Amino acid sequence: MRRWLSLIVLNTWAIFILLFCRGDISKFSITTRHVIVISSSCQCLIYPLELHAKPTVAIDLISLPTLIAPSTSSFGLIYQSNSTISIYSFEGRKLSNFQCTSIQSRLLTNQVTSLSSRIFAIIDIEGHKVSSLSCF
Amino acid sequence: MVSFNFFEIKSIQLLEPKTGNKLRGWLSQITHEVSLSSISLCQNQIDNKQIIVYLDEKKDLFVAQIPLSYGSVSKAREHSFAIQKIGYQIDSFHLNHDTADIAAISTTSYHIWYDLEGMWFEKDLALLAKDTADLPSGGKNSRIVSMQSPYVLFLRDDGVLLKEIVSPFHSIIRRLVRDENWEKVLQICRLSKSESLWAACAGLALRHNNLQSLRSSLAALKLIDKVEFFDSLMSIERSEVSIFILLSNLHLLLFTVFTFYS
């Protein structure tokens, strides 16, 4: 049961605990101003870092995303099952939704993807392979 | 006997988050000869250019600039990914999105590059603006989780956070340069006597066309040949027109002398 999330303020070492009643925490991500939490009941909750008692925004999702890609102005939810990426603003508005075949059949981590306000970058394997054939 | 050697080229695909389209023709991907292990985009754009930092499996660290807007198509074609290799034997890195500083862990030490913007301006100076220190005790196999001046936080495998103090002066001089308070910048540099700080100051002076601070910084870095070249340039003509030309071409001239002497 993963129903609480402890936030440690590094300057003061103060600890805040976020408790969840509607399901377990499936995934979370932290940006400079927000904490994004995906619960197992397919809800995306956005907490501002200044006032983290209540989520300011709750987004109902169709399915659980594989990865959260955060940036300063928006965040992306990556669904590996149907190779789609949904970009949301921190106010809960859906900015875009597009397909990206590069995210199929590979281990997705925050190290292989990165999102900024203007660019979404992902490490990709190029299709061409150079093979050498030697016969004896 | 038949043997196959498969060689894969890894690349970074760049997409526009609003539409999902590829960035723009030739800018849609960065190809690299070695497999890549991690990437990070800087959240702040500098001069309408996006910085991307990536680490390959040979443990080499690279930075690249992605131009985001152009005046015309012909001008756009002149742009390319200005890729610079800045480190080797790097295990992991962390990018500070506010200041565009990079902290990276090597086997037993950590490095901080303070002048990332200068990598495309004057690389030799920018590479001097780097601090290296030993990892804190027990910090082997740790990773950097936060870098907010003057602290760097390492997370060990067992979940222990280690706090290291780094130079606070780099962020201070950047703030002072924004306020055009060059006198204080030089005072701080003289006080700290740090080579990396002088190099960062020289890079900032070069980008902000402050000749006196640049000369002081080069002298403090003991780059005597460059100071002499600088003085010879200054003694050629002292009219306003020549100074203007000098200012506009200074980075080019310094680059020439750097490459000539190195």
GROMACS .gro file of C-alpha atoms in nm:
model
  398
    1MET     CA    1   0.000   0.000   0.000
    2ARG     CA    2   0.172   0.317  -0.118
    3ARG     CA    3  -0.067   0.582   0.005
    4TRP     CA    4   0.163   0.853   0.132
    5LEU     CA    5   0.437   1.064  -0.012
    6SER     CA    6   0.690   1.245   0.206
    7LEU     CA    7   0.835   1.571   0.079
    8ILE     CA    8   1.158   1.693   0.236
    9VAL     CA    9   1.241   2.063   0.207
   10LEU     CA   10   1.615   2.058   0.159
   11ASN     CA   11   1.691   2.402   0.298
   12THR     CA   12   1.513   2.347   0.627
   13TRP     CA   13   1.490   1.963   0.634
   14ALA     CA   14   1.119   2.002   0.711
   15ILE     CA   15   0.910   1.698   0.614
   16PHE     CA   16   0.559   1.718   0.468
   17ILE     CA   17   0.347   1.411   0.415
   18LEU     CA   18   0.078   1.382   0.145
   19LEU     CA   19  -0.185   1.120   0.221
   20PHE     CA   20  -0.405   0.959  -0.043
   21CYS     CA   21  -0.743   0.803   0.018
   22ARG     CA   22  -0.860   0.720  -0.335
   23GLY     CA   23  -0.592   0.468  -0.424
   24ASP     CA   24  -0.223   0.393  -0.422
   25ILE     CA   25   0.040   0.622  -0.567
   26SER     CA   26   0.134   0.482  -0.904
   27LYS     CA   27   0.384   0.746  -1.018
   28PHE     CA   28   0.500   1.088  -0.914
   29SER     CA   29   0.723   1.363  -1.042
   30ILE     CA   30   0.847   1.690  -0.900
   31THR     CA   31   0.919   2.016  -1.080
   32THR     CA   32   1.040   2.348  -0.945
   33ARG     CA   33   0.685   2.452  -0.848
   34HIS     CA   34   0.463   2.147  -0.857
   35VAL     CA   35   0.431   1.787  -0.750
   36ILE     CA   36   0.251   1.563  -1.000
   37VAL     CA   37   0.103   1.242  -0.861
   38ILE     CA   38  -0.068   0.967  -1.059
   39SER     CA   39  -0.288   0.747  -0.843
   40SER     CA   40  -0.384   0.389  -0.921
   41SER     CA   41  -0.744   0.506  -0.969
   42CYS     CA   42  -0.627   0.682  -1.292
   43GLN     CA   43  -0.626   1.030  -1.146
   44CYS     CA   44  -0.354   1.287  -1.203
   45LEU     CA   45  -0.325   1.524  -0.909
   46ILE     CA   46  -0.120   1.844  -0.918
   47TYR     CA   47   0.000   1.997  -0.594
   48PRO     CA   48   0.169   2.337  -0.580
   49LEU     CA   49   0.486   2.319  -0.375
   50GLU     CA   50   0.396   2.623  -0.167
   51LEU     CA   51   0.061   2.487  -0.051
   52HIS     CA   52   0.068   2.111  -0.068
   53ALA     CA   53  -0.227   2.033   0.154
   54LYS     CA   54  -0.477   2.000  -0.130
   55PRO     CA   55  -0.433   1.933  -0.500
   56THR     CA   56  -0.523   2.235  -0.711
   57VAL     CA   57  -0.599   2.027  -1.017
   58ALA     CA   58  -0.730   1.673  -1.060
   59ILE     CA   59  -0.734   1.522  -1.409
   60ASP     CA   60  -0.919   1.199  -1.483
   61LEU     CA   61  -0.714   0.976  -1.710
   62ILE     CA   62  -0.830   0.689  -1.929
   63SER     CA   63  -0.538   0.463  -1.841
   64LEU     CA   64  -0.223   0.473  -1.631
   65PRO     CA   65   0.073   0.638  -1.805
   66THR     CA   66   0.414   0.473  -1.823
   67LEU     CA   67   0.613   0.785  -1.748
   68ILE     CA   68   0.575   1.148  -1.644
   69ALA     CA   69   0.798   1.393  -1.832
   70PRO     CA   70   0.803   1.721  -1.637
   71SER     CA   71   0.905   2.068  -1.752
   72THR     CA   72   0.865   2.413  -1.602
   73SER     CA   73   0.552   2.517  -1.793
   74SER     CA   74   0.385   2.184  -1.870
   75PHE     CA   75   0.419   1.812  -1.824
   76GLY     CA   76   0.383   1.513  -2.049
   77LEU     CA   77   0.221   1.179  -1.978
   78ILE     CA   78   0.373   0.903  -2.189
   79TYR     CA   79   0.159   0.596  -2.266
   80GLN     CA   80   0.372   0.316  -2.394
   81SER     CA   81   0.079   0.086  -2.468
   82ASN     CA   82  -0.055   0.297  -2.756
   83SER     CA   83   0.263   0.509  -2.815
   84THR     CA   84   0.099   0.838  -2.735
   85ILE     CA   85   0.216   1.142  -2.545
   86SER     CA   86  -0.027   1.384  -2.384
   87ILE     CA   87   0.096   1.727  -2.284
   88TYR     CA   88  -0.092   1.905  -2.005
   89SER     CA   89  -0.051   2.247  -1.852
   90PHE     CA   90  -0.032   2.278  -1.473
   91GLU     CA   91  -0.383   2.427  -1.480
   92GLY     CA   92  -0.511   2.092  -1.606
   93ARG     CA   93  -0.563   2.190  -1.971
   94LYS     CA   94  -0.472   1.934  -2.235
   95LEU     CA   95  -0.233   2.112  -2.469
   96SER     CA   96  -0.168   1.838  -2.719
   97ASN     CA   97  -0.187   1.467  -2.780
   98PHE     CA   98   0.031   1.298  -3.038
   99GLN     CA   99   0.174   0.963  -3.134
  100CYS     CA  100   0.544   0.881  -3.123
  101THR     CA  101   0.655   0.541  -3.245
  102SER     CA  102   0.998   0.578  -3.081
  103ILE     CA  103   0.858   0.497  -2.739
  104GLN     CA  104   0.747   0.148  -2.840
  105SER     CA  105   0.909  -0.167  -2.704
  106ARG     CA  106   1.180  -0.020  -2.487
  107LEU     CA  107   1.247   0.065  -2.128
  108LEU     CA  108   1.130   0.420  -2.072
  109THR     CA  109   1.294   0.623  -1.799
  110ASN     CA  110   1.335   0.991  -1.732
  111GLN     CA  111   1.691   0.959  -1.861
  112VAL     CA  112   1.587   0.876  -2.217
  113THR     CA  113   1.320   1.146  -2.250
  114SER     CA  114   1.321   1.517  -2.177
  115LEU     CA  115   1.057   1.785  -2.219
  116SER     CA  116   1.090   2.162  -2.231
  117SER     CA  117   0.840   2.429  -2.334
  118ARG     CA  118   0.952   2.410  -2.698
  119ILE     CA  119   1.099   2.063  -2.752
  120PHE     CA  120   1.029   1.704  -2.662
  121ALA     CA  121   1.345   1.493  -2.695
  122ILE     CA  122   1.377   1.117  -2.687
  123ILE     CA  123   1.671   0.887  -2.748
  124ASP     CA  124   1.585   0.689  -3.057
  125ILE     CA  125   1.731   0.383  -3.223
  126GLU     CA  126   1.780   0.448  -3.589
  127GLY     CA  127   1.648   0.187  -3.826
  128HIS     CA  128   1.956   0.123  -4.031
  129LYS     CA  129   2.206  -0.138  -3.922
  130VAL     CA  130   2.543  -0.208  -4.077
  131SER     CA  131   2.614  -0.578  -4.096
  132SER     CA  132   2.928  -0.752  -4.210
  133LEU     CA  133   2.930  -1.104  -4.348
  134SER     CA  134   3.243  -1.315  -4.343
  135CYS     CA  135   3.260  -1.669  -4.488
  136PHE     CA  136   3.530  -1.928  -4.440
  137MET     CA  137   3.142  -1.979  -4.058
  138VAL     CA  138   2.914  -1.684  -4.080
  139SER     CA  139   2.930  -1.396  -3.836
  140PHE     CA  140   2.728  -1.081  -3.820
  141ASN     CA  141   2.835  -0.758  -3.660
  142PHE     CA  142   2.551  -0.526  -3.597
  143PHE     CA  143   2.630  -0.162  -3.555
  144GLU     CA  144   2.354   0.070  -3.448
  145ILE     CA  145   2.365   0.445  -3.462
  146LYS     CA  146   2.167   0.602  -3.186
  147SER     CA  147   2.003   0.938  -3.224
  148ILE     CA  148   1.799   1.191  -3.035
  149GLN     CA  149   1.463   1.261  -3.191
  150LEU     CA  150   1.334   1.614  -3.142
  151LEU     CA  151   0.962   1.686  -3.157
  152GLU     CA  152   0.746   1.992  -3.110
  153PRO     CA  153   0.535   1.927  -2.801
  154LYS     CA  154   0.240   2.135  -2.925
  155THR     CA  155   0.187   1.940  -3.246
  156GLY     CA  156   0.400   1.628  -3.218
  157ASN     CA  157   0.567   1.706  -3.550
  158LYS     CA  158   0.939   1.672  -3.600
  159LEU     CA  159   1.120   1.991  -3.516
  160ARG     CA  160   1.208   2.107  -3.870
  161GLY     CA  161   1.364   1.892  -4.137
  162TRP     CA  162   1.734   1.874  -4.067
  163LEU     CA  163   1.685   1.978  -3.706
  164SER     CA  164   1.460   1.684  -3.626
  165GLN     CA  165   1.731   1.461  -3.486
  166ILE     CA  166   2.082   1.458  -3.350
  167THR     CA  167   2.278   1.153  -3.456
  168HIS     CA  168   2.561   1.015  -3.252
  169GLU     CA  169   2.804   0.734  -3.327
  170VAL     CA  170   2.792   0.580  -2.982
  171SER     CA  171   2.482   0.464  -2.798
  172LEU     CA  172   2.337   0.730  -2.575
  173SER     CA  173   2.253   0.672  -2.213
  174SER     CA  174   2.086   0.990  -2.088
  175ILE     CA  175   1.966   1.329  -2.211
  176SER     CA  176   1.843   1.647  -2.050
  177LEU     CA  177   1.696   1.961  -2.203
  178CYS     CA  178   1.766   2.292  -2.033
  179GLN     CA  179   1.433   2.450  -1.943
  180ASN     CA  180   1.555   2.804  -2.005
  181GLN     CA  181   1.621   2.921  -2.358
  182ILE     CA  182   1.930   3.134  -2.409
  183ASP     CA  183   1.913   3.371  -2.711
  184ASN     CA  184   1.626   3.166  -2.856
  185LYS     CA  185   1.840   2.854  -2.849
  186GLN     CA  186   1.774   2.542  -2.651
  187ILE     CA  187   2.061   2.362  -2.483
  188ILE     CA  188   2.060   1.984  -2.469
  189VAL     CA  189   2.307   1.783  -2.263
  190TYR     CA  190   2.366   1.416  -2.332
  191LEU     CA  191   2.587   1.137  -2.211
  192ASP     CA  192   2.691   0.843  -2.425
  193GLU     CA  193   2.787   0.492  -2.326
  194LYS     CA  194   3.157   0.574  -2.360
  195LYS     CA  195   3.090   0.811  -2.070
  196ASP     CA  196   3.159   1.123  -2.277
  197LEU     CA  197   2.947   1.428  -2.198
  198PHE     CA  198   2.826   1.653  -2.480
  199VAL     CA  199   2.630   1.974  -2.502
  200ALA     CA  200   2.447   2.094  -2.811
  201GLN     CA  201   2.256   2.405  -2.906
  202ILE     CA  202   1.930   2.373  -3.093
  203PRO     CA  203   1.828   2.693  -3.277
  204LEU     CA  204   1.457   2.761  -3.232
  205SER     CA  205   1.391   3.046  -3.472
  206TYR     CA  206   1.554   3.185  -3.782
  207GLY     CA  207   1.535   3.497  -3.993
  208SER     CA  208   1.512   3.320  -4.327
  209VAL     CA  209   1.549   2.977  -4.477
  210SER     CA  210   1.900   3.050  -4.609
  211LYS     CA  211   2.004   3.173  -4.268
  212ALA     CA  212   1.848   2.868  -4.111
  213ARG     CA  213   2.059   2.640  -4.327
  214GLU     CA  214   2.370   2.797  -4.180
  215HIS     CA  215   2.259   2.678  -3.839
  216SER     CA  216   2.356   2.335  -3.729
  217PHE     CA  217   2.379   2.157  -3.402
  218ALA     CA  218   2.683   2.313  -3.244
  219ILE     CA  219   2.792   2.008  -3.048
  220GLN     CA  220   3.070   2.040  -2.795
  221LYS     CA  221   3.231   1.764  -2.594
  222ILE     CA  222   3.289   1.893  -2.245
  223GLY     CA  223   3.376   1.593  -2.030
  224TYR     CA  224   3.489   1.234  -2.030
  225GLN     CA  225   3.465   0.943  -1.784
  226ILE     CA  226   3.136   1.084  -1.657
  227ASP     CA  227   2.902   0.848  -1.473
  228SER     CA  228   2.602   1.077  -1.432
  229PHE     CA  229   2.516   1.443  -1.462
  230HIS     CA  230   2.264   1.695  -1.336
  231LEU     CA  231   2.160   2.013  -1.512
  232ASN     CA  232   2.056   2.319  -1.317
  233HIS     CA  233   1.778   2.462  -1.532
  234ASP     CA  234   1.786   2.810  -1.379
  235THR     CA  235   2.152   2.885  -1.426
  236ALA     CA  236   2.240   2.627  -1.696
  237ASP     CA  237   2.523   2.488  -1.485
  238ILE     CA  238   2.612   2.122  -1.517
  239ALA     CA  239   2.732   1.906  -1.230
  240ALA     CA  240   2.870   1.565  -1.318
  241ILE     CA  241   3.013   1.274  -1.127
  242SER     CA  242   3.330   1.107  -1.243
  243THR     CA  243   3.461   0.797  -1.066
  244THR     CA  244   3.590   0.960  -0.747
  245SER     CA  245   3.530   1.327  -0.808
  246TYR     CA  246   3.265   1.566  -0.927
  247HIS     CA  247   3.286   1.853  -1.173
  248ILE     CA  248   3.077   2.166  -1.215
  249TRP     CA  249   3.076   2.364  -1.539
  250TYR     CA  250   2.967   2.719  -1.469
  251ASP     CA  251   2.983   2.881  -1.811
  252LEU     CA  252   2.779   2.663  -2.044
  253GLU     CA  253   2.674   2.957  -2.258
  254GLY     CA  254   3.038   3.035  -2.328
  255MET     CA  255   3.096   2.693  -2.485
  256TRP     CA  256   2.977   2.831  -2.820
  257PHE     CA  257   3.147   3.165  -2.771
  258GLU     CA  258   3.496   3.089  -2.644
  259LYS     CA  259   3.533   2.725  -2.553
  260ASP     CA  260   3.881   2.750  -2.400
  261LEU     CA  261   3.765   3.006  -2.148
  262ALA     CA  262   3.442   2.819  -2.078
  263LEU     CA  263   3.632   2.498  -2.006
  264LEU     CA  264   3.848   2.686  -1.756
  265ALA     CA  265   3.533   2.792  -1.571
  266LYS     CA  266   3.504   2.450  -1.413
  267ASP     CA  267   3.546   2.336  -1.055
  268THR     CA  268   3.656   1.986  -0.963
  269ALA     CA  269   3.647   1.834  -0.615
  270ASP     CA  270   3.656   1.493  -0.455
  271LEU     CA  271   3.328   1.322  -0.381
  272PRO     CA  272   3.220   1.332  -0.016
  273SER     CA  273   3.317   1.030   0.191
  274GLY     CA  274   3.103   0.732   0.101
  275GLY     CA  275   2.978   0.914  -0.203
  276LYS     CA  276   3.094   0.653  -0.451
  277ASN     CA  277   2.813   0.521  -0.673
  278SER     CA  278   2.599   0.820  -0.576
  279ARG     CA  279   2.410   1.053  -0.807
  280ILE     CA  280   2.343   1.425  -0.800
  281VAL     CA  281   1.981   1.506  -0.720
  282SER     CA  282   1.998   1.881  -0.679
  283MET     CA  283   2.231   2.168  -0.750
  284GLN     CA  284   2.121   2.499  -0.608
  285SER     CA  285   2.406   2.736  -0.530
  286PRO     CA  286   2.584   2.700  -0.289
  287TYR     CA  287   2.488   2.335  -0.235
  288VAL     CA  288   2.514   2.017  -0.434
  289LEU     CA  289   2.315   1.720  -0.305
  290PHE     CA  290   2.426   1.364  -0.367
  291LEU     CA  291   2.197   1.067  -0.316
  292ARG     CA  292   2.377   0.752  -0.214
  293ASP     CA  293   2.259   0.401  -0.306
  294ASP     CA  294   2.133   0.345   0.048
  295GLY     CA  295   1.917   0.661   0.034
  296VAL     CA  296   2.144   0.891   0.236
  297LEU     CA  297   2.161   1.252   0.119
  298LEU     CA  298   2.505   1.413   0.121
  299LYS     CA  299   2.534   1.789   0.103
  300GLU     CA  300   2.845   1.954  -0.041
  301ILE     CA  301   2.914   2.325  -0.043
  302VAL     CA  302   3.027   2.473  -0.374
  303SER     CA  303   3.130   2.823  -0.472
  304PRO     CA  304   2.843   3.072  -0.429
  305PHE     CA  305   3.031   3.343  -0.620
  306HIS     CA  306   2.939   3.227  -0.969
  307SER     CA  307   2.570   3.296  -0.921
  308ILE     CA  308   2.654   3.626  -0.746
  309ILE     CA  309   2.871   3.755  -1.030
  310ARG     CA  310   2.603   3.661  -1.285
  311ARG     CA  311   2.352   3.866  -1.092
  312LEU     CA  312   2.596   4.157  -1.068
  313VAL     CA  313   2.668   4.140  -1.442
  314ARG     CA  314   2.294   4.164  -1.509
  315ASP     CA  315   2.300   4.485  -1.303
  316GLU     CA  316   2.615   4.596  -1.491
  317ASN     CA  317   2.807   4.626  -1.165
  318TRP     CA  318   3.146   4.522  -1.304
  319GLU     CA  319   3.344   4.686  -1.025
  320LYS     CA  320   3.193   4.452  -0.768
  321VAL     CA  321   3.239   4.155  -0.999
  322LEU     CA  322   3.611   4.222  -1.014
  323GLN     CA  323   3.625   4.275  -0.638
  324ILE     CA  324   3.465   3.935  -0.577
  325CYS     CA  325   3.697   3.767  -0.824
  326ARG     CA  326   4.002   3.922  -0.655
  327LEU     CA  327   3.869   3.818  -0.316
  328SER     CA  328   3.808   3.455  -0.406
  329LYS     CA  329   4.127   3.407  -0.614
  330SER     CA  330   3.959   3.122  -0.795
  331GLU     CA  331   4.068   3.043  -1.149
  332SER     CA  332   3.726   2.917  -1.247
  333LEU     CA  333   3.567   3.239  -1.126
  334TRP     CA  334   3.812   3.450  -1.325
  335ALA     CA  335   3.741   3.237  -1.632
  336ALA     CA  336   3.367   3.279  -1.584
  337CYS     CA  337   3.421   3.654  -1.541
  338ALA     CA  338   3.627   3.665  -1.862
  339GLY     CA  339   3.351   3.480  -2.049
  340LEU     CA  340   3.087   3.717  -1.919
  341ALA     CA  341   3.302   4.021  -2.003
  342LEU     CA  342   3.357   3.889  -2.353
  343ARG     CA  343   2.985   3.838  -2.411
  344HIS     CA  344   2.893   4.174  -2.259
  345ASN     CA  345   3.175   4.360  -2.441
  346ASN     CA  346   3.342   4.489  -2.126
  347LEU     CA  347   3.704   4.531  -2.231
  348GLN     CA  348   3.860   4.636  -1.902
  349SER     CA  349   3.711   4.345  -1.709
  350LEU     CA  350   3.815   4.108  -1.984
  351ARG     CA  351   4.172   4.233  -1.970
  352SER     CA  352   4.182   4.203  -1.591
  353SER     CA  353   4.042   3.851  -1.607
  354LEU     CA  354   4.289   3.738  -1.872
  355ALA     CA  355   4.573   3.886  -1.669
  356ALA     CA  356   4.452   3.710  -1.354
  357LEU     CA  357   4.437   3.383  -1.548
  358LYS     CA  358   4.804   3.445  -1.640
  359LEU     CA  359   4.725   3.433  -2.009
  360ILE     CA  360   5.001   3.683  -2.079
  361ASP     CA  361   5.011   3.626  -2.454
  362LYS     CA  362   4.643   3.708  -2.482
  363VAL     CA  363   4.682   4.018  -2.268
  364GLU     CA  364   4.968   4.138  -2.488
  365PHE     CA  365   4.763   4.075  -2.798
  366PHE     CA  366   4.474   4.258  -2.636
  367ASP     CA  367   4.699   4.557  -2.554
  368SER     CA  368   4.838   4.564  -2.904
  369LEU     CA  369   4.484   4.574  -3.039
  370MET     CA  370   4.394   4.857  -2.808
  371SER     CA  371   4.700   5.062  -2.906
  372ILE     CA  372   4.630   5.047  -3.281
  373GLU     CA  373   4.352   5.303  -3.291
  374ARG     CA  374   4.175   5.480  -3.016
  375SER     CA  375   3.891   5.636  -3.209
  376GLU     CA  376   3.536   5.542  -3.130
  377VAL     CA  377   3.489   5.372  -3.465
  378SER     CA  378   3.779   5.136  -3.413
  379ILE     CA  379   3.661   5.054  -3.062
  380PHE     CA  380   3.319   4.971  -3.204
  381ILE     CA  381   3.473   4.741  -3.464
  382LEU     CA  382   3.695   4.594  -3.195
  383LEU     CA  383   3.397   4.523  -2.972
  384SER     CA  384   3.199   4.358  -3.246
  385ASN     CA  385   3.487   4.139  -3.360
  386LEU     CA  386   3.659   4.085  -3.029
  387HIS     CA  387   3.542   3.731  -2.974
  388LEU     CA  388   3.649   3.642  -3.327
  389LEU     CA  389   3.993   3.796  -3.279
  390LEU     CA  390   4.042   3.629  -2.943
  391PHE     CA  391   3.932   3.301  -3.090
  392THR     CA  392   4.196   3.347  -3.362
  393VAL     CA  393   4.470   3.413  -3.112
  394PHE     CA  394   4.357   3.124  -2.893
  395THR     CA  395   4.379   2.883  -3.182
  396PHE     CA  396   4.707   3.037  -3.305
  397TYR     CA  397   4.883   3.000  -2.971
  398SER     CA  398   4.735   2.664  -2.869
   0.00000   0.00000   0.00000
